[in-house]
Amino acid sequence: MKVQDIAIVDLIEGNNKNFIIPLYQRNYNWKIEHCNRLLDDIQDIIKNDYNNHFLGSVVSFTTNRQEVLIIDGQQRITTISLLLLAICHVLEDKYLEMDNTDKLIDEIMFYYLQNRNPRNEDDKIKLKPIKDDKKAYEALFKKKNFIKNCNITTNYEFFYEFFKDGLEEKSLENLKLFYNTTIRKLKIVDIELASEDDPQLIFESLNSTGLDLTEADRIRNFLLLKQSPQQQEELYTDYWYEIEKNVNNETSEFIRHYLTFKMGDIPKKAKVYIVFKKYVERNKLSAKDILKNLHQFSVYYKNIINANYFDSNPIIANIGYLNKLKLNVSYPFLLGLFDDYEEQIISKIEFINILEILQSYILRRNICGVATNSLNTTFATLHKEMKNKQKNIGKSYDRAIAEILCGKTGTGRFPEDEEFKKSLSTKNLYRLKDSKECLFHVLETFDKRETINVIELMKRDKEALSIEHIMPQTLTAEWKKTLGAKYRDIHSQYVNTLGNLTLTGYNSKLSNHSFIEKRDMKNGFRESTLYLNKYLATLDTWNEEEIKKRSKILIDRCISIWKYPKVSHLQKNSCDQYYLSDDIDFTNVTVKNFTFNNREYTVASWVDFLSKFCRQLYSIDNVLLAEIADGKHKNLTQLISTNPSNLNRPVEICDNIFIETKNSTNIKLDIMRKLAYEFDIDKNDISFYVIS
């Protein structure tokens, strides 16, 4: 390894030199704000006559073909190249109205940007960015057919406009001063690797904090960096590039879902790379093997994230509805279903039935207000549970899913008809998040041959389609008279419930009009072709009795659409499962066991739960727990201590560390939540069962 302090242009100066941005690197991602900061730095150097300005480090490796691979530092090299090219083109285009600029143009172009006598045409331009960036960069030299919406082009145009119009004094001398400052005073630490150096280890050490690198960047480098240039080209072009396109460049999130499916455990967002690396090494997978599998799953992922509920394919349409319900946590399970379908393990009918069960499960939970915090854990293990269930009892996969979900209790439960009906009749659906648009769309279009896209029309504006209160949100004197003496109670109880809500494209016109006016006006309820207004068209009044009747009609329709699965001889667990994240009152409830780090612990009481949980934390990081007990973490003082006399009812958990137990069940749970926070543990990773 050779390390030296040089001007950045000393690195790129010279003939027959090419600087290759390896294919495993990400695209050039400096924005205008970064370029603007660079210009400010250069102007500060000029103004204050500084000797130099440190840009950072550049790590490179020279191949046998005298090509310089840029392991780290492509952002700096590319930006300086764009700046120099902009200066060159401004001079060529004579915007500064100067004479005798040919010598400076020739110097910039053939010292730093192009090889005067290249080995071949492809080697003429010194810098070779990756894939799409390369096309954009080469187009700049031709000065035509620029590729828009690309950082390469955007930043070049920014520099070009600056040198064309932004210089304080438009003169050759001023431009030369700017140019000479750029090429002589912008310094880097040049780290040139030798053949015995390991580029991957050096790259990871330089980027160990993960700053400015996504998890996907680190995974790509891990897979490609140790390959030969030819293998890098093949693996990047055939797999990685296609993966990024399939997942809309949400590569880190996609791989997180992929790992969740493969392992049944959810990696933390900041540790996806670490978990991925362990997964590959533990399973002894080659770069090609894992990339091939990732590519296959990226095709499934593309189908999932782009699914449209209006698609003619019922599988895609049903996933589209799940997307409208904001069910991203289901993606690991859906990836597994797609793979099973591709491998002909499950049939198309089973696939569709499972998706419909999931819709019912999620929408019923949303309507009933069941906490959603445990769903990510539910879907992380659901595919494995489905396979085990099907294998053990021999039923179809859709029946297996039905029994698994219907057998869940607590915050994982599948609300049954009575709970669903009660919530539909009383819940404020007008303020419902996520599910409202989907609810009214399906209520309107279910079993209709000719349908309208309710969701899209509701998105446009209120004049296209919106939710209308039949009994208005603000009562007029006439409405009070219609509702009778109990108008306040009726209005308060029903105004935002299902029975009083409908769809209309004339919300502002209907406003607070009487029911008869809303019914008979042009394009009112009577002229409406919408299913949700048919019943209203037959009525002469709107009061509590009619709200209840219509509510029952619509609730029955909901029950028939979002069905509770028919499961025979289902034996629900005698205990309800909850998670540490559940903010529920557990006073006078008996705890039976808890699960943490994939191990189950039987407990005799809430005190026993707290004590055993703390002992597990001690085994993870005894130093941190000791610091907490010493009072170094203020939110747990008087709850954990090394001095038992500081506590009312101390219980020793280990090595002179005591915990307060003279408190309520909910306080004990709160202590565990605070400890989980200090130990950076996801509260959804700790589940417990209480006796029903």
Tab-separated table of N, CA, C and O in Angstrom, residues 19-29 57-61 68-78 127-134 193 199-200 202-204 206-207 211-214 216-226 232-233 235-237 240-241 244 249 251:
chain	number	residue	atom	x	y	z
A	19	PHE	N	-9.579	5.786	-15.586
A	19	PHE	CA	-10.041	5.623	-14.206
A	19	PHE	C	-11.414	4.950	-14.236
A	19	PHE	O	-12.386	5.525	-14.730
A	20	ILE	N	-11.434	3.734	-13.745
A	20	ILE	CA	-12.638	2.908	-13.833
A	20	ILE	C	-13.381	2.944	-12.497
A	20	ILE	O	-12.804	2.649	-11.452
A	21	ILE	N	-14.651	3.318	-12.552
A	21	ILE	CA	-15.508	3.164	-11.375
A	21	ILE	C	-16.056	1.749	-11.441
A	21	ILE	O	-16.850	1.431	-12.337
A	22	PRO	N	-15.637	0.855	-10.562
A	22	PRO	CA	-16.069	-0.551	-10.657
A	22	PRO	C	-17.589	-0.678	-10.618
A	22	PRO	O	-18.286	0.140	-10.001
A	23	LEU	N	-18.082	-1.708	-11.255
A	23	LEU	CA	-19.528	-1.879	-11.386
A	23	LEU	C	-20.219	-2.108	-10.054
A	23	LEU	O	-21.424	-1.919	-9.935
A	24	TYR	N	-19.465	-2.555	-9.046
A	24	TYR	CA	-20.110	-2.760	-7.748
A	24	TYR	C	-20.372	-1.451	-7.016
A	24	TYR	O	-21.063	-1.418	-6.016
A	25	GLN	N	-19.789	-0.342	-7.519
A	25	GLN	CA	-20.045	0.952	-6.892
A	25	GLN	C	-21.447	1.445	-7.259
A	25	GLN	O	-22.001	1.066	-8.283
A	26	ARG	N	-22.004	2.302	-6.427
A	26	ARG	CA	-23.300	2.903	-6.742
A	26	ARG	C	-23.123	4.013	-7.764
A	26	ARG	O	-22.004	4.407	-8.104
A	27	ASN	N	-24.230	4.538	-8.228
A	27	ASN	CA	-24.174	5.654	-9.160
A	27	ASN	C	-23.624	6.904	-8.469
A	27	ASN	O	-23.650	7.028	-7.247
A	28	TYR	N	-23.148	7.822	-9.287
A	28	TYR	CA	-22.698	9.124	-8.804
A	28	TYR	C	-23.882	9.845	-8.155
A	28	TYR	O	-24.936	9.997	-8.775
A	29	ASN	N	-23.711	10.285	-6.901
A	29	ASN	CA	-24.892	10.813	-6.204
A	29	ASN	C	-24.699	12.185	-5.569
A	29	ASN	O	-25.487	12.597	-4.725
A	57	SER	N	-10.076	11.267	0.967
A	57	SER	CA	-9.158	10.239	0.466
A	57	SER	C	-9.699	9.601	-0.808
A	57	SER	O	-10.908	9.598	-1.061
A	58	VAL	N	-8.792	9.083	-1.607
A	58	VAL	CA	-9.136	8.288	-2.787
A	58	VAL	C	-8.343	6.991	-2.700
A	58	VAL	O	-7.115	7.013	-2.547
A	59	VAL	N	-9.056	5.862	-2.758
A	59	VAL	CA	-8.417	4.551	-2.710
A	59	VAL	C	-8.484	3.945	-4.103
A	59	VAL	O	-9.568	3.882	-4.708
A	60	SER	N	-7.346	3.509	-4.617
A	60	SER	CA	-7.313	2.984	-5.980
A	60	SER	C	-6.444	1.740	-6.068
A	60	SER	O	-5.634	1.450	-5.182
A	61	PHE	N	-6.645	1.027	-7.163
A	61	PHE	CA	-5.861	-0.182	-7.428
A	61	PHE	C	-5.585	-0.230	-8.924
A	61	PHE	O	-6.511	-0.153	-9.736
A	68	VAL	N	-6.880	2.209	-13.655
A	68	VAL	CA	-6.932	2.529	-12.235
A	68	VAL	C	-8.360	2.338	-11.739
A	68	VAL	O	-9.277	3.066	-12.144
A	69	LEU	N	-8.572	1.315	-10.899
A	69	LEU	CA	-9.895	1.072	-10.316
A	69	LEU	C	-10.062	1.962	-9.096
A	69	LEU	O	-9.229	1.945	-8.187
A	70	ILE	N	-11.125	2.750	-9.070
A	70	ILE	CA	-11.387	3.645	-7.938
A	70	ILE	C	-12.219	2.883	-6.909
A	70	ILE	O	-13.427	2.693	-7.075
A	71	ILE	N	-11.559	2.422	-5.862
A	71	ILE	CA	-12.242	1.659	-4.810
A	71	ILE	C	-13.109	2.583	-3.955
A	71	ILE	O	-14.217	2.247	-3.575
A	72	ASP	N	-12.579	3.766	-3.667
A	72	ASP	CA	-13.334	4.740	-2.873
A	72	ASP	C	-12.902	6.145	-3.302
A	72	ASP	O	-11.708	6.406	-3.460
A	73	GLY	N	-13.869	7.041	-3.529
A	73	GLY	CA	-13.548	8.414	-3.910
A	73	GLY	C	-14.120	8.843	-5.247
A	73	GLY	O	-13.762	9.897	-5.776
A	74	GLN	N	-15.025	8.012	-5.800
A	74	GLN	CA	-15.566	8.356	-7.123
A	74	GLN	C	-16.334	9.674	-7.121
A	74	GLN	O	-16.340	10.395	-8.127
A	75	GLN	N	-16.954	10.031	-6.006
A	75	GLN	CA	-17.742	11.271	-5.971
A	75	GLN	C	-16.833	12.477	-6.202
A	75	GLN	O	-17.176	13.407	-6.944
A	76	ARG	N	-15.661	12.466	-5.575
A	76	ARG	CA	-14.730	13.587	-5.685
A	76	ARG	C	-14.129	13.672	-7.094
A	76	ARG	O	-14.084	14.749	-7.699
A	77	ILE	N	-13.663	12.528	-7.610
A	77	ILE	CA	-13.026	12.520	-8.935
A	77	ILE	C	-14.024	12.921	-10.015
A	77	ILE	O	-13.717	13.716	-10.910
A	78	THR	N	-15.237	12.386	-9.927
A	78	THR	CA	-16.254	12.702	-10.938
A	78	THR	C	-16.622	14.178	-10.896
A	78	THR	O	-16.760	14.831	-11.939
A	127	LEU	N	-12.166	9.069	-17.576
A	127	LEU	CA	-13.030	8.579	-16.495
A	127	LEU	C	-14.141	7.713	-17.072
A	127	LEU	O	-14.826	8.108	-18.024
A	128	LYS	N	-14.322	6.538	-16.481
A	128	LYS	CA	-15.374	5.622	-16.929
A	128	LYS	C	-16.311	5.322	-15.758
A	128	LYS	O	-16.075	4.386	-14.987
A	129	PRO	N	-17.364	6.122	-15.608
A	129	PRO	CA	-18.353	5.828	-14.555
A	129	PRO	C	-19.109	4.537	-14.873
A	129	PRO	O	-18.906	3.921	-15.924
A	130	ILE	N	-20.010	4.154	-13.988
A	130	ILE	CA	-20.734	2.901	-14.195
A	130	ILE	C	-21.972	3.113	-15.066
A	130	ILE	O	-22.595	4.164	-15.050
A	131	LYS	N	-22.277	2.149	-15.860
A	131	LYS	CA	-23.504	1.966	-16.649
A	131	LYS	C	-24.162	3.264	-17.105
A	131	LYS	O	-23.647	3.943	-17.981
A	132	ASP	N	-25.314	3.628	-16.500
A	132	ASP	CA	-26.089	4.792	-16.940
A	132	ASP	C	-25.305	6.087	-16.789
A	132	ASP	O	-25.424	6.991	-17.623
A	133	ASP	N	-24.484	6.196	-15.737
A	133	ASP	CA	-23.659	7.389	-15.550
A	133	ASP	C	-22.662	7.547	-16.698
A	133	ASP	O	-22.352	8.663	-17.120
A	134	LYS	N	-22.159	6.437	-17.201
A	134	LYS	CA	-21.184	6.467	-18.297
A	134	LYS	C	-21.814	7.077	-19.545
A	134	LYS	O	-21.209	7.904	-20.232
A	193	LEU	N	-3.422	0.781	-3.599
A	193	LEU	CA	-3.298	-0.567	-3.059
A	193	LEU	C	-2.309	-1.390	-3.870
A	193	LEU	O	-2.185	-1.230	-5.093
A	199	PRO	N	-8.905	-5.374	-1.024
A	199	PRO	CA	-9.753	-4.194	-1.238
A	199	PRO	C	-11.020	-4.206	-0.391
A	199	PRO	O	-11.471	-3.169	0.080
A	200	GLN	N	-11.610	-5.398	-0.181
A	200	GLN	CA	-12.856	-5.484	0.579
A	200	GLN	C	-12.652	-5.058	2.026
A	200	GLN	O	-13.428	-4.268	2.575
A	202	ILE	N	-10.243	-3.169	3.247
A	202	ILE	CA	-9.907	-1.746	3.289
A	202	ILE	C	-11.155	-0.906	3.079
A	202	ILE	O	-11.392	0.080	3.778
A	203	PHE	N	-11.984	-1.319	2.127
A	203	PHE	CA	-13.222	-0.574	1.861
A	203	PHE	C	-14.114	-0.558	3.098
A	203	PHE	O	-14.668	0.471	3.476
A	204	GLU	N	-14.249	-1.718	3.746
A	204	GLU	CA	-15.111	-1.798	4.932
A	204	GLU	C	-14.548	-0.956	6.073
A	204	GLU	O	-15.299	-0.313	6.809
A	206	LEU	N	-12.755	1.750	5.821
A	206	LEU	CA	-12.973	3.159	5.493
A	206	LEU	C	-14.417	3.559	5.712
A	206	LEU	O	-14.736	4.709	5.975
A	207	ASN	N	-15.338	2.589	5.558
A	207	ASN	CA	-16.763	2.894	5.643
A	207	ASN	C	-17.424	2.130	6.778
A	207	ASN	O	-18.590	1.773	6.704
A	211	LEU	N	-21.447	5.534	7.023
A	211	LEU	CA	-21.803	6.885	6.611
A	211	LEU	C	-21.821	6.976	5.101
A	211	LEU	O	-20.888	6.550	4.424
A	212	ASP	N	-22.890	7.541	4.576
A	212	ASP	CA	-23.005	7.808	3.149
A	212	ASP	C	-23.062	6.537	2.319
A	212	ASP	O	-22.886	6.569	1.121
A	213	LEU	N	-23.226	5.389	2.970
A	213	LEU	CA	-23.389	4.126	2.261
A	213	LEU	C	-24.675	3.463	2.730
A	213	LEU	O	-24.932	3.365	3.926
A	214	THR	N	-25.468	3.001	1.784
A	214	THR	CA	-26.658	2.248	2.172
A	214	THR	C	-26.250	0.809	2.469
A	214	THR	O	-25.154	0.365	2.118
A	216	ALA	N	-27.488	-1.705	1.002
A	216	ALA	CA	-27.376	-2.338	-0.318
A	216	ALA	C	-26.013	-2.058	-0.946
A	216	ALA	O	-25.435	-2.930	-1.609
A	217	ASP	N	-25.475	-0.848	-0.756
A	217	ASP	CA	-24.138	-0.522	-1.267
A	217	ASP	C	-23.104	-1.490	-0.690
A	217	ASP	O	-22.247	-2.019	-1.406
A	218	ARG	N	-23.202	-1.710	0.586
A	218	ARG	CA	-22.219	-2.566	1.263
A	218	ARG	C	-22.374	-4.026	0.818
A	218	ARG	O	-21.379	-4.748	0.666
A	219	ILE	N	-23.617	-4.448	0.603
A	219	ILE	CA	-23.862	-5.819	0.139
A	219	ILE	C	-23.315	-6.003	-1.274
A	219	ILE	O	-22.668	-7.013	-1.584
A	220	ARG	N	-23.565	-5.026	-2.137
A	220	ARG	CA	-23.060	-5.094	-3.511
A	220	ARG	C	-21.533	-5.189	-3.517
A	220	ARG	O	-20.944	-5.999	-4.234
A	221	ASN	N	-20.895	-4.365	-2.702
A	221	ASN	CA	-19.432	-4.384	-2.643
A	221	ASN	C	-18.920	-5.716	-2.107
A	221	ASN	O	-17.920	-6.257	-2.591
A	222	PHE	N	-19.587	-6.240	-1.110
A	222	PHE	CA	-19.219	-7.534	-0.530
A	222	PHE	C	-19.270	-8.642	-1.583
A	222	PHE	O	-18.390	-9.506	-1.647
A	223	LEU	N	-20.291	-8.607	-2.439
A	223	LEU	CA	-20.469	-9.655	-3.436
A	223	LEU	C	-19.538	-9.496	-4.640
A	223	LEU	O	-19.103	-10.501	-5.222
A	224	LEU	N	-19.216	-8.257	-5.015
A	224	LEU	CA	-18.503	-8.039	-6.271
A	224	LEU	C	-17.035	-7.672	-6.124
A	224	LEU	O	-16.250	-7.896	-7.040
A	225	LEU	N	-16.660	-7.106	-4.999
A	225	LEU	CA	-15.329	-6.517	-4.891
A	225	LEU	C	-14.203	-7.530	-5.088
A	225	LEU	O	-13.166	-7.215	-5.665
A	226	LYS	N	-14.396	-8.758	-4.646
A	226	LYS	CA	-13.330	-9.755	-4.733
A	226	LYS	C	-13.322	-10.514	-6.062
A	226	LYS	O	-12.465	-11.366	-6.291
A	232	GLN	N	-17.043	-9.244	-12.369
A	232	GLN	CA	-17.810	-8.095	-11.875
A	232	GLN	C	-18.773	-7.600	-12.939
A	232	GLN	O	-19.942	-7.327	-12.656
A	233	GLU	N	-18.263	-7.461	-14.149
A	233	GLU	CA	-19.093	-6.992	-15.269
A	233	GLU	C	-20.291	-7.909	-15.471
A	233	GLU	O	-21.437	-7.463	-15.600
A	235	LEU	N	-21.653	-10.259	-13.343
A	235	LEU	CA	-22.560	-10.335	-12.197
A	235	LEU	C	-23.362	-9.051	-12.036
A	235	LEU	O	-24.551	-9.089	-11.706
A	236	TYR	N	-22.695	-7.925	-12.248
A	236	TYR	CA	-23.407	-6.646	-12.120
A	236	TYR	C	-24.472	-6.507	-13.208
A	236	TYR	O	-25.623	-6.181	-12.932
A	237	THR	N	-24.073	-6.751	-14.454
A	237	THR	CA	-24.998	-6.554	-15.577
A	237	THR	C	-26.128	-7.571	-15.564
A	237	THR	O	-27.291	-7.217	-15.775
A	240	TRP	N	-27.204	-7.737	-10.559
A	240	TRP	CA	-27.404	-6.606	-9.640
A	240	TRP	C	-28.150	-5.445	-10.299
A	240	TRP	O	-29.076	-4.880	-9.709
A	241	TYR	N	-27.757	-5.084	-11.502
A	241	TYR	CA	-28.401	-3.973	-12.207
A	241	TYR	C	-29.887	-4.260	-12.409
A	241	TYR	O	-30.737	-3.386	-12.225
A	244	GLU	N	-31.835	-3.945	-9.033
A	244	GLU	CA	-32.121	-2.551	-8.682
A	244	GLU	C	-33.306	-2.013	-9.477
A	244	GLU	O	-34.147	-1.285	-8.939
A	249	ASN	N	-35.009	0.586	-7.043
A	249	ASN	CA	-33.863	1.067	-6.264
A	249	ASN	C	-34.107	1.080	-4.760
A	249	ASN	O	-33.356	1.710	-4.015
A	251	THR	N	-33.356	-1.191	-2.802
A	251	THR	CA	-32.636	-2.459	-2.698
A	251	THR	C	-32.403	-2.882	-1.255
A	251	THR	O	-32.522	-4.070	-0.922
